[in-house]
mmCIF file of C-alpha atoms and ligand atoms in Angstrom:
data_model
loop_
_atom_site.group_PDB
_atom_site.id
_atom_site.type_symbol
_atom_site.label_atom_id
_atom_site.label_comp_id
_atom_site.label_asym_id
_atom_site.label_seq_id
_atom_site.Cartn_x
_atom_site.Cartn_y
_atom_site.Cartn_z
ATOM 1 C CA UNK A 1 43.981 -3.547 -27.892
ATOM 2 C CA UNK A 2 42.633 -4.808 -30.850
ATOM 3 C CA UNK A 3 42.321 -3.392 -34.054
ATOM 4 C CA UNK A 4 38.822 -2.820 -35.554
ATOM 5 C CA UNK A 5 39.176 -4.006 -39.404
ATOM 6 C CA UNK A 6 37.300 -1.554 -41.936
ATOM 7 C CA UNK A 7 37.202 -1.311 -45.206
ATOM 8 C CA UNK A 8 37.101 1.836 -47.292
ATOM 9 C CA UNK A 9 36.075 0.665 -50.549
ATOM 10 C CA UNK A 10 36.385 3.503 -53.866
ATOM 11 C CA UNK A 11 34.723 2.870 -56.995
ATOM 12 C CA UNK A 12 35.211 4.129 -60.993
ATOM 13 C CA UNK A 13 37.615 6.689 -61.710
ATOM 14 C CA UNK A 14 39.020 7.414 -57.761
ATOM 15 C CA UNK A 15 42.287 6.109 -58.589
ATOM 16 C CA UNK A 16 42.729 9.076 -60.363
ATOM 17 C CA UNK A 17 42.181 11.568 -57.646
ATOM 18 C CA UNK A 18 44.979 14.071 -57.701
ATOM 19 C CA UNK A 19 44.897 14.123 -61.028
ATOM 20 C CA UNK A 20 41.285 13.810 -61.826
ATOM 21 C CA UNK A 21 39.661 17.286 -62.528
ATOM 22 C CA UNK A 22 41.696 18.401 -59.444
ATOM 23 C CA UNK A 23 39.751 21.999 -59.079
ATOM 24 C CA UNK A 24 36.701 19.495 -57.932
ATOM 25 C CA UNK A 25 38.296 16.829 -56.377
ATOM 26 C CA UNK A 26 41.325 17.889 -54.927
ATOM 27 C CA UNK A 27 45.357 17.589 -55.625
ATOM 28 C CA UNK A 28 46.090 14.990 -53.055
ATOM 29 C CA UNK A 29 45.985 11.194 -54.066
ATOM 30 C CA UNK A 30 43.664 8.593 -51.940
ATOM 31 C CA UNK A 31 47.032 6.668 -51.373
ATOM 32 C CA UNK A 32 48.712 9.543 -49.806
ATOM 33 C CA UNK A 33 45.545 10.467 -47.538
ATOM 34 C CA UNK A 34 45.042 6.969 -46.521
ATOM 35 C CA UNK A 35 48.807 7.259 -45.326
ATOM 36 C CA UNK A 36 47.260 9.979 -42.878
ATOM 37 C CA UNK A 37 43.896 7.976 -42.122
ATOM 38 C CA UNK A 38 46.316 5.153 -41.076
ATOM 39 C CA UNK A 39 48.386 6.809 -38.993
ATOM 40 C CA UNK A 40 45.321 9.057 -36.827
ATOM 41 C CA UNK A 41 43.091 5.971 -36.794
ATOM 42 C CA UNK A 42 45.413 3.393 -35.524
ATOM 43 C CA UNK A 43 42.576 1.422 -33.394
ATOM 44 C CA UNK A 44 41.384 0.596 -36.592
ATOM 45 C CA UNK A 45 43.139 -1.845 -39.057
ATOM 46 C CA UNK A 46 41.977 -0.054 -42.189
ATOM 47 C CA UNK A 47 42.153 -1.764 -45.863
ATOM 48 C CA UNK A 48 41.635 -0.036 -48.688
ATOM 49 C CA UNK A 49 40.435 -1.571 -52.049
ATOM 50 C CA UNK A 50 39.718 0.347 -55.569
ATOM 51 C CA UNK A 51 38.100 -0.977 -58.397
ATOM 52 C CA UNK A 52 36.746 0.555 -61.566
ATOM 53 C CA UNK A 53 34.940 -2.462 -62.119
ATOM 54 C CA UNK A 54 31.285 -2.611 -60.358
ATOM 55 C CA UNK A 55 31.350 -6.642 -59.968
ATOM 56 C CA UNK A 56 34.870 -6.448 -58.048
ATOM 57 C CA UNK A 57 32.978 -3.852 -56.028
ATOM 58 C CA UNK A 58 30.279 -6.524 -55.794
ATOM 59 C CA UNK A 59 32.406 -9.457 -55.257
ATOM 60 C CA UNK A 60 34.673 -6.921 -52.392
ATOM 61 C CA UNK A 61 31.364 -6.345 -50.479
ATOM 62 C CA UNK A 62 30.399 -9.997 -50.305
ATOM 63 C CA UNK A 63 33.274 -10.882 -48.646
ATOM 64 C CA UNK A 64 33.503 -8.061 -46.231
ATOM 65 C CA UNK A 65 30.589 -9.737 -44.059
ATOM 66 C CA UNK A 66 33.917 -12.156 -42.918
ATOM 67 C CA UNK A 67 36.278 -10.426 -42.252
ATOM 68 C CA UNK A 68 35.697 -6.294 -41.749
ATOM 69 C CA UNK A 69 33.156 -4.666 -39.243
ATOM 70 C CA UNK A 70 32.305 -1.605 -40.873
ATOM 71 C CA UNK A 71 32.710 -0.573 -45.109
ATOM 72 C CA UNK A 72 33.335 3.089 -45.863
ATOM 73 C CA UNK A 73 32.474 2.971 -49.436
ATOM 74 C CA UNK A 74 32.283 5.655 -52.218
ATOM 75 C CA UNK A 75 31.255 4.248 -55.174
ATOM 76 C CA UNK A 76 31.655 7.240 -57.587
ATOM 77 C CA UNK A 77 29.305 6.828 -60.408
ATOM 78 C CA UNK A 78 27.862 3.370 -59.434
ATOM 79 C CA UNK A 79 26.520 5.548 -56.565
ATOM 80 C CA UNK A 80 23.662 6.623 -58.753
ATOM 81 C CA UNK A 81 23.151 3.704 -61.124
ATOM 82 C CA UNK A 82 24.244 0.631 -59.245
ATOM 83 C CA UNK A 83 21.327 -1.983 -57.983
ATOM 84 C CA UNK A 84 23.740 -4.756 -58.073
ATOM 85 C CA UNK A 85 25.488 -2.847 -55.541
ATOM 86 C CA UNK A 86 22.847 -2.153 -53.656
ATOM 87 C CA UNK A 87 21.739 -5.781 -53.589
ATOM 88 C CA UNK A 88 25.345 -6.567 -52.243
ATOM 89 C CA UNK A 89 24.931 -4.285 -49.448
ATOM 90 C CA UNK A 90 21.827 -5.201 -48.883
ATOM 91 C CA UNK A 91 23.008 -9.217 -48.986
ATOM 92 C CA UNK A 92 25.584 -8.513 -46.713
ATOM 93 C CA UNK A 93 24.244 -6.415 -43.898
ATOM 94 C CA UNK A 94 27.238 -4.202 -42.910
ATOM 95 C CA UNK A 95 27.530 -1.149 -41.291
ATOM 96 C CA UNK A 96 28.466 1.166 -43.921
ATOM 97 C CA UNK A 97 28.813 4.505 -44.071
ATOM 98 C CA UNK A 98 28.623 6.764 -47.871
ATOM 99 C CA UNK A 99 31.361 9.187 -48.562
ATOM 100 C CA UNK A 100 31.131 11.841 -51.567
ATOM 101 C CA UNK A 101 34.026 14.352 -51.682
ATOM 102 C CA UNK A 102 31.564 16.778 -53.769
ATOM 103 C CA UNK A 103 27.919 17.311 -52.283
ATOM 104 C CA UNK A 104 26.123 15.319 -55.264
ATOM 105 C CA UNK A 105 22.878 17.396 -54.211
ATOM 106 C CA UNK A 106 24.532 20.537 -55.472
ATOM 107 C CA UNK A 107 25.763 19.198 -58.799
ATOM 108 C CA UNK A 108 23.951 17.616 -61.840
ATOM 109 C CA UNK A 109 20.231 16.169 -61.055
ATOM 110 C CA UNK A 110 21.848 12.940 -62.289
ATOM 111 C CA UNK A 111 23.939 12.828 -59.425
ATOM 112 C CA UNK A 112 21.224 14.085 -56.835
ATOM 113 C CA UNK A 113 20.044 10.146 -56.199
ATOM 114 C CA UNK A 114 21.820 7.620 -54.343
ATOM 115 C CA UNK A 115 20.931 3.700 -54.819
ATOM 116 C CA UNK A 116 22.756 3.181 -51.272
ATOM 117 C CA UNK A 117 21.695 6.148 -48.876
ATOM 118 C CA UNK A 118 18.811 4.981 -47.536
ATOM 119 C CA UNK A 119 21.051 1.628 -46.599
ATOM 120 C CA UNK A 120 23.805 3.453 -45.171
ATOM 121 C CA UNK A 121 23.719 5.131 -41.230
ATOM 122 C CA UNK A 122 25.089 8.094 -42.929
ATOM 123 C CA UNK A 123 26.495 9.800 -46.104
ATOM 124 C CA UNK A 124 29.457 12.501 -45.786
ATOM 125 C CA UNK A 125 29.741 14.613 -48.612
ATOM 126 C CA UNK A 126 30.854 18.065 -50.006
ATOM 127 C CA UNK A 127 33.780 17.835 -47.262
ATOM 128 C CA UNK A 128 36.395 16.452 -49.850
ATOM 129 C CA UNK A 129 39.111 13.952 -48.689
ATOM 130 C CA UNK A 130 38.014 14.895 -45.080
ATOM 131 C CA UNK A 131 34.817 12.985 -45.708
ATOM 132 C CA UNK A 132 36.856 9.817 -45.201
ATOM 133 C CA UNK A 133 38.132 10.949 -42.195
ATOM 134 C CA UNK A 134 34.856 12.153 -40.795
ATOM 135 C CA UNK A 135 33.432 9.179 -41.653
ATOM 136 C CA UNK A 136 36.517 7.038 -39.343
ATOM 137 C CA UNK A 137 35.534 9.411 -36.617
ATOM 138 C CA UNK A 138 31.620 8.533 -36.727
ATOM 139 C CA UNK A 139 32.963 4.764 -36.702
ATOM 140 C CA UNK A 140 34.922 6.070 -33.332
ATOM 141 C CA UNK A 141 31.667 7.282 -32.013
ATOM 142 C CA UNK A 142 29.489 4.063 -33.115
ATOM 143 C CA UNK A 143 32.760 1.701 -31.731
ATOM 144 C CA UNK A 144 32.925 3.691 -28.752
ATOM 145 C CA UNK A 145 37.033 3.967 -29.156
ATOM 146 C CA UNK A 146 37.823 7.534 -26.530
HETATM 147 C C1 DQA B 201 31.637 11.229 -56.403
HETATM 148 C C2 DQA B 201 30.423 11.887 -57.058
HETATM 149 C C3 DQA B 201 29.931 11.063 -58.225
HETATM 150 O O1 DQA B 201 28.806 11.678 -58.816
HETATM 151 C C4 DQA B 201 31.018 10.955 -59.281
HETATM 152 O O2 DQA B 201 30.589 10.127 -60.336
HETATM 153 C C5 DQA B 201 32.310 10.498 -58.722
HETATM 154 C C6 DQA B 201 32.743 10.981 -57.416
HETATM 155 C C7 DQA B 201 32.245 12.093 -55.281
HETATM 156 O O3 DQA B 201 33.019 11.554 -54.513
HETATM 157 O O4 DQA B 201 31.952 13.288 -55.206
HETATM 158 O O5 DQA B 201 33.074 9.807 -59.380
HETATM 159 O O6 DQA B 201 31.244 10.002 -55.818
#
């Protein structure tokens, strides 16, 4: 069979998970976990890309349109200040699906609005690292993979 290629995409400061206020976040680095995701989601050829920078994040979701069929995309603080990433996923018309590992409704009213929800055919959040994983098995459901 196939493999389905998806891209989760992490933005500003998630390269320091494990590390990174680890009472809220967790002790278990996103290259470790995707070690997991990789190996329970193996109908799915699954890239992962990091940036701290929001045009790389821009530039990353242009290009996905080629080459992935779904972007599972957390983009940290951008998620409440970025329009140029909205515009990109806007632009590019991908199903993508929002991942939070805290529930941003239940922390600062900063963080209570999303530029991307409303573009996305979910968002997962409060469920930590698991997010990502609940988000690969929505994809399951959508791609129909038993
Ligand atoms: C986050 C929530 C954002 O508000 C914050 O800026 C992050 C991480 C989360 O995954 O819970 O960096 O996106």
């Amino acid at each position: 069979m196939e493999r389905i290629p998806i891209l989760i995409l992490n933005g500003p400061n998630l390269n320091l998970l494990g590390h990174r206020e680890p009472e809220r976040y967790g002790n278990i680095s996103m290259e470790e976990y995707l070690i997991f995701l990789k190996n329970e989601f193996q109908f799915f050829e699954i890239d992962y890309f990091q940036s701290n920078s929001e045009s790389e994040l821009v530039d990353k979701i242009q290009a996905a349109k080629k080459v992935y069929k779904a972007i599972v995309i957390n983009p940290a603080a951008y998620t409440h200040s970025s329009i140029a990433i909205r515009d990109a996923l806007l632009a590019t018309q991908i199903l993508t699906i929002e991942v939070h590992l805290t529930d941003i409704s239940q922390r600062e009213a900063f963080r209570h609005h999303s530029m991307i929800s409303d573009l996305c055919w979910c968002t997962i959040k409060g469920f930590g690292l698991e997010g990502y994983k609940i988000a690969l098995l929505r994809l399951q459901e959508y791609f129909n993979i038993n």
